[in-house]
Amino acid sequence: MTTAATDEGFVVFDHVQKSYDGETLVVKDLNLSIGKGEFLTMLGPSGSGKTTCLMMLAGFETATHGEIRLGGTNINHLPPHKRGIGMVFQNYALFPHMTVAENLSFPLEVRGMGKSDREAKVKRALDMVQMGKFANRRPAQMSGGQQQRIALARALVFDPELVLMDEPLGALDKQLREHMQFEIKALHERLGITVVYVTHDQGEALTMSDRVAVFNDGRIQQLAPPDELYERPKNSFVAQFIGENNKLPGTVESLEEETCTVRLQTGELINATPVNIRHVGQETLVSIRPERIEFKPEMMPPGAHMIDAEVLEVIYMGDIFRTRMRVAGIDDFVMKSRNTLGQTKLRPGERLKIGWHPQDARALDPM
Amino acid sequence: MTDATSQMITTADGKPLKAALAASLAVRRRRAFLLVAPLFLFILISFIVPIGQMLFQSFYNDTFSKNAPALVEWFSTHPEGSEIDESAYAALAADLALMKKNRSAGEAGTRINYDVSGTRSLFTSTARGADKFQPPFKEAILKVEKKWDDPNVWRAMRSASSPFTLDFYLAANDLTRDETGKIVPVAEGQAIYKKLMGRTLMLSLEITALCLLLGFPIAFLLSSLPMRKAMLLMILVLLPFWTSLLVRTTAWMVLLQSQGVVNDLLVWLGLIRDDHRIQMMYNETGTIVAMTHILLPFTILPLYSVMKTIPPSYVRAARSLGATSWTAFRRVYLPQTLPGIGAGGLLVFILAMGYYITPALVGGADGQMISNMIAMHMQKTLNWSLAAALAAELLAIVLIFFWIYDKLVGIDKMKLG
Ligand SMILES: Nc1ncnc2c1ncn2[C@@H]1O[C@H](COP(=O)(O)OP(=O)(O)OP(=O)(O)O)[C@@H](O)[C@H]1O
Ligand SMILES: [Mg+2]
């Protein structure tokens, strides 16, 4: 999906900076290239500048510095209505004084489309989100999920090539949200549109996207496909933000290309994969996913590193057991094990040896 | 299935559900009534009753009929067109004597004077010697005052002999009855009320339009500013509310009169010549300018409160869907401010229709409104019935506009604050 290195992406942020007050930069040197037909998600904590980026792309905010290009042309000074970008807002922004059909027909009307064409397109768009029966309702007479579908249909009805969505599912309950995620993804694949999607929800980001841009503090911390993001986080922020992670602080003892040794605070020496370690003697955080930790000797991966642990708490979560233990002086070290038929039941106070493959231990910058 | 639904639904202890619901609601209703009772009483005593009484006066006036029982009796036995004979004069003499005794000749005369001017003195002067009249009364009375011969006086007395009358509504519409009792327009020079009512309507509509035109951008600015700045500006908007109405009106007089600040400035700038000063005061312009200023906050506040609730994402959505900023404003923003426009416009219109003090001070002859005429009849001519009839018409016009508004926009959509 991603564009080849030679030609430029469909949407390009080129050294974009943004400041609202002239004192602080909300977006700091953003470089991002989005390929045609790609589903890119901007993920990050509140206030990290996601909406600001989207607003600059839609034309409601101007970049303080840098260039935004759409299909190869600079759109910095193009007014929003000439950009032809579909947009779905978090509060849906359906016009309350118009019916559903009028809402959908609005973008076609302002483009000067004839009445019969409009009706056909509106009908097609409504059928696309399975809302054909609601054409004459007003937005206030519909549930949140239904309004969401209409908002989606309205953003798509004029066949934009690029659709922006700012936390479109934020107001829906979990079940409906998962269903809509599925539908949006299906629409994206069917229509071949480019989608830039903003969310808080990492689950959403991982399941829907071709690539995820993790934002923090006005910068992209990592831009990668979901699996890479999860399995190979590039820094401690990403490691911590995506999924659960155990962090063991320590100091780098030795450093090679593929591996390094880290001396933990309690004195143990462990092997890890260096990610952004620069030199020996540096402080580091070794991060290990809870589901990559094993405690049964027969299941231990070859070359695993073993370490002492004391069970503090076992939480039954249905499909998994979540075991909290003390490891290397850290009290919130978590291990997740599947709830299988023959699974060994651990008890608080039990002492055992746990282990993981050195590839799963990633030595990152201390935050 | 149909059986089950037609069966009476009961509560757990077997009472019919409807009765149980009514009982539980009754308590709540009684409490609600007790809460509003004091205000209701207050309004009833201090507002509804006096207004009702006032409006009652517009078609009920017994100042003549209660003071002239014999004439009332005579008119009731002698139909319209009967000859004014000795028996009529006998009744007149008896009533004049009664009026002298009760000192009510002036009161009764005033009522006839509304229809035939100059008759109040006729009553008072004739009543002075009323106890000495001897038959034949016609001769005796005519000897004192020749004017009792006038058929207009008798017609006026006949119509006043019933306390219930629509004459005041006729008068309020520049109509009167001719010799045969037919309803005809009054003489050209005396027709003032309809024109005045029309002007009041026009002025009110103009003022409403001006207030909306001026208020809309301010309200928009207020709603889009950050809270701190918005509050500062709001204080400026509300400043007129905090100063006395008289002071404000006088300030406008200082500004607008021909030797006033604005004219002086224009002369000083050389835009107009000293002997061509613009007349901005004591005419319609004065009324419009001063009243627009005074009523402006009444449009701004409802507009502001409506605009405040419109999230910017609507206009953004419209823009992203391809609308120019003008189209987005016209098709998306403006329709959503309609409740505010309606509320503000209606409020200003109603207030303007009944405004009194400002037109009285700055309006001059051209800038007078119907309320000034009502005040005149209340205070100077003491024709309260006519004042009441005019006021009732004013009320009717306002109610008609209210009704039109309800039909067009819907009263439930109005948002006052
Ligand atoms: N119109 C504005 N004026 C001034 N500052 C703003 C404005 N909009 C956003 N900011 C600031 O810019 C920063 C980034 O805001 P932005 O809305 O882009 O965050 P976000 O990543 O979308 O957050 P969230 O997940 O909460 O929506 C925040 O610190 C915010 O306070
Ligand atoms: Mg946001």
mmCIF file of C-alpha atoms in Angstrom, chain A residues 81-332:
data_model
loop_
_atom_site.group_PDB
_atom_site.id
_atom_site.type_symbol
_atom_site.label_atom_id
_atom_site.label_comp_id
_atom_site.label_asym_id
_atom_site.label_seq_id
_atom_site.Cartn_x
_atom_site.Cartn_y
_atom_site.Cartn_z
ATOM 1 C CA HIS A 81 -14.106 24.031 0.041
ATOM 2 C CA LYS A 82 -11.745 23.649 -2.885
ATOM 3 C CA ARG A 83 -9.803 20.771 -1.381
ATOM 4 C CA GLY A 84 -12.438 18.133 -2.009
ATOM 5 C CA ILE A 85 -11.643 16.301 1.182
ATOM 6 C CA GLY A 86 -14.400 14.381 2.941
ATOM 7 C CA MET A 87 -14.477 14.783 6.685
ATOM 8 C CA VAL A 88 -16.191 12.996 9.560
ATOM 9 C CA PHE A 89 -16.354 14.897 12.829
ATOM 10 C CA GLN A 90 -16.424 13.478 16.300
ATOM 11 C CA ASN A 91 -19.833 15.034 17.057
ATOM 12 C CA TYR A 92 -20.978 14.049 13.527
ATOM 13 C CA ALA A 93 -21.870 17.689 12.676
ATOM 14 C CA LEU A 94 -24.999 16.671 10.801
ATOM 15 C CA PHE A 95 -26.976 19.800 9.985
ATOM 16 C CA PRO A 96 -29.863 19.677 12.462
ATOM 17 C CA HIS A 97 -32.276 21.682 10.325
ATOM 18 C CA MET A 98 -32.010 19.342 7.349
ATOM 19 C CA THR A 99 -33.229 15.807 6.854
ATOM 20 C CA VAL A 100 -30.802 13.002 6.249
ATOM 21 C CA ALA A 101 -31.384 13.200 2.504
ATOM 22 C CA GLU A 102 -30.869 16.968 2.507
ATOM 23 C CA ASN A 103 -27.688 16.550 4.501
ATOM 24 C CA LEU A 104 -26.341 14.139 1.951
ATOM 25 C CA SER A 105 -27.478 16.178 -0.975
ATOM 26 C CA PHE A 106 -25.797 19.341 0.353
ATOM 27 C CA PRO A 107 -22.285 18.654 -0.981
ATOM 28 C CA LEU A 108 -23.785 17.701 -4.344
ATOM 29 C CA GLU A 109 -25.931 20.834 -4.492
ATOM 30 C CA VAL A 110 -23.033 23.155 -3.812
ATOM 31 C CA ARG A 111 -21.240 21.412 -6.659
ATOM 32 C CA GLY A 112 -24.128 22.297 -8.930
ATOM 33 C CA MET A 113 -25.225 18.744 -9.619
ATOM 34 C CA GLY A 114 -28.661 18.187 -11.182
ATOM 35 C CA LYS A 115 -31.593 16.952 -9.132
ATOM 36 C CA SER A 116 -31.893 13.442 -10.560
ATOM 37 C CA ASP A 117 -28.169 12.784 -10.304
ATOM 38 C CA ARG A 118 -28.259 14.006 -6.743
ATOM 39 C CA GLU A 119 -31.090 11.722 -5.777
ATOM 40 C CA ALA A 120 -29.387 8.731 -7.292
ATOM 41 C CA LYS A 121 -26.130 9.471 -5.508
ATOM 42 C CA VAL A 122 -27.824 10.110 -2.170
ATOM 43 C CA LYS A 123 -29.687 6.854 -2.443
ATOM 44 C CA ARG A 124 -26.548 4.959 -3.324
ATOM 45 C CA ALA A 125 -24.642 6.487 -0.417
ATOM 46 C CA LEU A 126 -27.451 5.711 2.026
ATOM 47 C CA ASP A 127 -27.667 2.133 0.821
ATOM 48 C CA MET A 128 -23.938 1.846 1.208
ATOM 49 C CA VAL A 129 -24.279 2.406 4.978
ATOM 50 C CA GLN A 130 -27.591 0.499 5.138
ATOM 51 C CA MET A 131 -29.568 3.589 6.075
ATOM 52 C CA GLY A 132 -31.868 3.823 3.049
ATOM 53 C CA LYS A 133 -34.982 3.875 5.232
ATOM 54 C CA PHE A 134 -33.895 6.950 7.145
ATOM 55 C CA ALA A 135 -33.769 9.452 4.290
ATOM 56 C CA ASN A 136 -36.519 11.642 5.697
ATOM 57 C CA ARG A 137 -35.499 11.612 9.348
ATOM 58 C CA ARG A 138 -33.843 14.508 11.055
ATOM 59 C CA PRO A 139 -30.517 13.942 12.828
ATOM 60 C CA ALA A 140 -32.114 14.485 16.246
ATOM 61 C CA GLN A 141 -34.427 11.550 15.609
ATOM 62 C CA MET A 142 -31.615 9.037 15.283
ATOM 63 C CA SER A 143 -29.297 7.178 17.615
ATOM 64 C CA GLY A 144 -25.603 7.966 17.834
ATOM 65 C CA GLY A 145 -24.630 4.977 15.725
ATOM 66 C CA GLN A 146 -27.129 5.869 13.035
ATOM 67 C CA GLN A 147 -25.953 9.480 12.959
ATOM 68 C CA GLN A 148 -22.428 8.150 12.629
ATOM 69 C CA ARG A 149 -23.337 6.195 9.536
ATOM 70 C CA ILE A 150 -25.039 9.206 7.999
ATOM 71 C CA ALA A 151 -21.998 11.352 8.710
ATOM 72 C CA LEU A 152 -19.890 8.724 7.021
ATOM 73 C CA ALA A 153 -22.203 8.583 4.028
ATOM 74 C CA ARG A 154 -22.179 12.377 3.766
ATOM 75 C CA ALA A 155 -18.395 12.480 3.745
ATOM 76 C CA LEU A 156 -18.317 9.888 0.975
ATOM 77 C CA VAL A 157 -21.263 10.925 -1.177
ATOM 78 C CA PHE A 158 -19.302 13.340 -3.344
ATOM 79 C CA ASP A 159 -16.632 10.734 -4.091
ATOM 80 C CA PRO A 160 -13.660 12.369 -2.389
ATOM 81 C CA GLU A 161 -10.323 10.674 -2.816
ATOM 82 C CA LEU A 162 -9.273 11.546 0.705
ATOM 83 C CA VAL A 163 -11.408 11.211 3.825
ATOM 84 C CA LEU A 164 -10.427 12.520 7.234
ATOM 85 C CA MET A 165 -11.978 11.161 10.392
ATOM 86 C CA ASP A 166 -11.411 12.716 13.800
ATOM 87 C CA GLU A 167 -12.306 10.194 16.474
ATOM 88 C CA PRO A 168 -15.483 9.299 14.631
ATOM 89 C CA LEU A 169 -16.349 6.448 16.972
ATOM 90 C CA GLY A 170 -15.465 8.139 20.242
ATOM 91 C CA ALA A 171 -19.048 8.552 21.381
ATOM 92 C CA LEU A 172 -20.209 5.014 20.665
ATOM 93 C CA ASP A 173 -20.316 2.068 23.039
ATOM 94 C CA LYS A 174 -17.777 -0.708 22.712
ATOM 95 C CA GLN A 175 -19.830 -3.164 20.720
ATOM 96 C CA LEU A 176 -21.126 -0.626 18.224
ATOM 97 C CA ARG A 177 -17.647 0.813 17.923
ATOM 98 C CA GLU A 178 -16.193 -2.530 16.959
ATOM 99 C CA HIS A 179 -18.929 -3.044 14.428
ATOM 100 C CA MET A 180 -18.386 0.380 12.883
ATOM 101 C CA GLN A 181 -14.626 -0.185 12.771
ATOM 102 C CA PHE A 182 -15.317 -3.213 10.673
ATOM 103 C CA GLU A 183 -17.671 -1.320 8.378
ATOM 104 C CA ILE A 184 -15.352 1.642 7.888
ATOM 105 C CA LYS A 185 -12.533 -0.722 7.076
ATOM 106 C CA ALA A 186 -14.709 -2.585 4.581
ATOM 107 C CA LEU A 187 -15.759 0.683 2.915
ATOM 108 C CA HIS A 188 -12.170 1.774 2.693
ATOM 109 C CA GLU A 189 -11.203 -1.395 0.937
ATOM 110 C CA ARG A 190 -14.197 -1.361 -1.386
ATOM 111 C CA LEU A 191 -13.903 2.281 -2.448
ATOM 112 C CA GLY A 192 -10.139 2.466 -2.551
ATOM 113 C CA ILE A 193 -10.109 5.855 -0.843
ATOM 114 C CA THR A 194 -7.299 7.268 1.225
ATOM 115 C CA VAL A 195 -8.216 7.616 4.889
ATOM 116 C CA VAL A 196 -6.526 9.625 7.594
ATOM 117 C CA TYR A 197 -8.001 8.541 10.873
ATOM 118 C CA VAL A 198 -7.494 10.019 14.325
ATOM 119 C CA THR A 199 -8.080 8.043 17.464
ATOM 120 C CA HIS A 200 -7.232 7.669 21.113
ATOM 121 C CA ASP A 201 -7.946 4.004 21.041
ATOM 122 C CA GLN A 202 -4.921 1.849 20.307
ATOM 123 C CA GLY A 203 -7.063 -1.206 19.634
ATOM 124 C CA GLU A 204 -8.869 0.710 16.952
ATOM 125 C CA ALA A 205 -5.605 1.931 15.496
ATOM 126 C CA LEU A 206 -4.073 -1.534 15.372
ATOM 127 C CA THR A 207 -7.061 -3.323 13.851
ATOM 128 C CA MET A 208 -7.944 -0.811 11.145
ATOM 129 C CA SER A 209 -4.763 0.756 9.856
ATOM 130 C CA ASP A 210 -2.222 0.047 7.178
ATOM 131 C CA ARG A 211 0.155 2.256 9.105
ATOM 132 C CA VAL A 212 -0.066 4.006 12.437
ATOM 133 C CA ALA A 213 1.625 7.282 13.311
ATOM 134 C CA VAL A 214 2.112 7.509 17.055
ATOM 135 C CA PHE A 215 2.042 11.142 18.127
ATOM 136 C CA ASN A 216 3.426 12.605 21.267
ATOM 137 C CA ASP A 217 4.322 16.135 22.100
ATOM 138 C CA GLY A 218 3.814 17.370 18.549
ATOM 139 C CA ARG A 219 6.091 14.778 16.995
ATOM 140 C CA ILE A 220 5.619 11.423 15.337
ATOM 141 C CA GLN A 221 7.310 8.955 17.629
ATOM 142 C CA GLN A 222 6.976 6.024 15.299
ATOM 143 C CA LEU A 223 5.347 5.460 11.947
ATOM 144 C CA ALA A 224 4.890 1.781 11.200
ATOM 145 C CA PRO A 225 2.408 -0.961 10.353
ATOM 146 C CA PRO A 226 0.515 -2.225 13.418
ATOM 147 C CA ASP A 227 2.488 -5.441 13.944
ATOM 148 C CA GLU A 228 5.811 -3.714 13.779
ATOM 149 C CA LEU A 229 4.551 -1.024 16.121
ATOM 150 C CA TYR A 230 3.514 -3.598 18.658
ATOM 151 C CA GLU A 231 6.401 -5.980 18.369
ATOM 152 C CA ARG A 232 9.219 -3.576 17.694
ATOM 153 C CA PRO A 233 8.490 -0.261 19.378
ATOM 154 C CA LYS A 234 11.239 2.212 18.640
ATOM 155 C CA ASN A 235 11.261 4.022 21.954
ATOM 156 C CA SER A 236 9.894 3.733 25.465
ATOM 157 C CA PHE A 237 6.993 6.058 24.733
ATOM 158 C CA VAL A 238 5.681 3.831 21.973
ATOM 159 C CA ALA A 239 6.407 0.682 23.954
ATOM 160 C CA GLN A 240 4.400 2.026 26.834
ATOM 161 C CA PHE A 241 1.626 3.604 24.826
ATOM 162 C CA ILE A 242 0.855 0.552 22.700
ATOM 163 C CA GLY A 243 -0.227 -2.407 24.741
ATOM 164 C CA GLU A 244 1.120 -3.437 28.112
ATOM 165 C CA ASN A 245 4.823 -3.579 28.810
ATOM 166 C CA ASN A 246 7.154 -4.554 31.613
ATOM 167 C CA LYS A 247 10.016 -2.164 32.166
ATOM 168 C CA LEU A 248 13.245 -3.145 33.856
ATOM 169 C CA PRO A 249 15.609 -0.217 34.418
ATOM 170 C CA GLY A 250 19.321 -0.841 34.209
ATOM 171 C CA THR A 251 22.664 0.176 32.728
ATOM 172 C CA VAL A 252 24.233 -1.007 29.496
ATOM 173 C CA GLU A 253 27.289 -3.188 30.200
ATOM 174 C CA SER A 254 28.219 -4.190 26.696
ATOM 175 C CA LEU A 255 26.918 -3.279 23.284
ATOM 176 C CA GLU A 256 27.110 -5.106 19.984
ATOM 177 C CA GLU A 257 25.218 -4.877 16.714
ATOM 178 C CA GLU A 258 22.466 -7.375 17.520
ATOM 179 C CA THR A 259 22.665 -7.773 21.250
ATOM 180 C CA CYS A 260 23.635 -6.035 24.428
ATOM 181 C CA THR A 261 23.901 -6.887 28.088
ATOM 182 C CA VAL A 262 22.178 -4.834 30.732
ATOM 183 C CA ARG A 263 22.959 -4.824 34.458
ATOM 184 C CA LEU A 264 19.678 -4.518 36.350
ATOM 185 C CA GLN A 265 19.375 -2.537 39.572
ATOM 186 C CA THR A 266 19.494 -5.735 41.653
ATOM 187 C CA GLY A 267 22.732 -6.809 40.000
ATOM 188 C CA GLU A 268 21.501 -9.437 37.523
ATOM 189 C CA LEU A 269 22.947 -9.335 34.066
ATOM 190 C CA ILE A 270 20.476 -9.916 31.200
ATOM 191 C CA ASN A 271 20.695 -10.062 27.431
ATOM 192 C CA ALA A 272 18.546 -7.753 25.351
ATOM 193 C CA THR A 273 18.097 -6.425 21.845
ATOM 194 C CA PRO A 274 19.404 -2.871 21.589
ATOM 195 C CA VAL A 275 16.965 -0.485 19.926
ATOM 196 C CA ASN A 276 18.021 3.037 20.615
ATOM 197 C CA ILE A 277 21.075 2.548 22.769
ATOM 198 C CA ARG A 278 24.065 4.617 21.810
ATOM 199 C CA HIS A 279 26.901 3.695 24.159
ATOM 200 C CA VAL A 280 28.013 1.485 27.021
ATOM 201 C CA GLY A 281 27.231 2.814 30.493
ATOM 202 C CA GLN A 282 24.011 4.423 29.331
ATOM 203 C CA GLU A 283 20.849 4.174 31.424
ATOM 204 C CA THR A 284 18.201 2.051 29.748
ATOM 205 C CA LEU A 285 14.745 0.563 30.120
ATOM 206 C CA VAL A 286 14.402 -3.034 29.031
ATOM 207 C CA SER A 287 10.873 -3.638 27.864
ATOM 208 C CA ILE A 288 9.237 -7.069 27.660
ATOM 209 C CA ARG A 289 5.654 -7.848 26.611
ATOM 210 C CA PRO A 290 3.761 -9.738 29.358
ATOM 211 C CA GLU A 291 2.572 -12.448 26.954
ATOM 212 C CA ARG A 292 6.145 -13.244 25.904
ATOM 213 C CA ILE A 293 7.096 -14.373 29.399
ATOM 214 C CA GLU A 294 7.136 -18.074 30.184
ATOM 215 C CA PHE A 295 7.415 -19.922 33.506
ATOM 216 C CA LYS A 296 7.139 -23.627 32.612
ATOM 217 C CA PRO A 297 10.625 -25.010 31.864
ATOM 218 C CA GLU A 298 9.349 -27.271 29.068
ATOM 219 C CA MET A 299 7.838 -24.288 27.206
ATOM 220 C CA MET A 300 10.884 -22.077 27.579
ATOM 221 C CA PRO A 301 12.220 -20.907 24.183
ATOM 222 C CA PRO A 302 15.809 -21.956 23.448
ATOM 223 C CA GLY A 303 18.364 -19.435 24.597
ATOM 224 C CA ALA A 304 15.906 -17.918 27.031
ATOM 225 C CA HIS A 305 17.134 -15.844 29.869
ATOM 226 C CA MET A 306 15.991 -17.089 33.282
ATOM 227 C CA ILE A 307 15.395 -14.903 36.296
ATOM 228 C CA ASP A 308 13.942 -15.295 39.817
ATOM 229 C CA ALA A 309 10.413 -14.117 40.475
ATOM 230 C CA GLU A 310 7.963 -14.050 43.366
ATOM 231 C CA VAL A 311 4.224 -14.212 42.680
ATOM 232 C CA LEU A 312 2.337 -11.339 44.314
ATOM 233 C CA GLU A 313 -1.123 -11.603 42.805
ATOM 234 C CA VAL A 314 -3.021 -13.702 40.277
ATOM 235 C CA ILE A 315 -5.961 -12.172 38.490
ATOM 236 C CA TYR A 316 -8.385 -14.370 36.638
ATOM 237 C CA MET A 317 -9.486 -12.615 33.437
ATOM 238 C CA GLY A 318 -11.360 -15.342 31.635
ATOM 239 C CA ASP A 319 -9.224 -16.062 28.640
ATOM 240 C CA ILE A 320 -5.969 -15.325 30.444
ATOM 241 C CA PHE A 321 -4.371 -15.222 33.880
ATOM 242 C CA ARG A 322 -2.644 -12.014 34.736
ATOM 243 C CA THR A 323 0.088 -12.677 37.251
ATOM 244 C CA ARG A 324 1.765 -9.798 38.987
ATOM 245 C CA MET A 325 5.149 -10.557 40.470
ATOM 246 C CA ARG A 326 8.313 -9.089 41.864
ATOM 247 C CA VAL A 327 11.227 -9.329 39.462
ATOM 248 C CA ALA A 328 14.585 -7.661 39.926
ATOM 249 C CA GLY A 329 13.153 -5.382 42.601
ATOM 250 C CA ILE A 330 10.225 -4.314 40.442
ATOM 251 C CA ASP A 331 6.792 -4.935 41.973
ATOM 252 C CA ASP A 332 4.580 -4.535 38.926
#
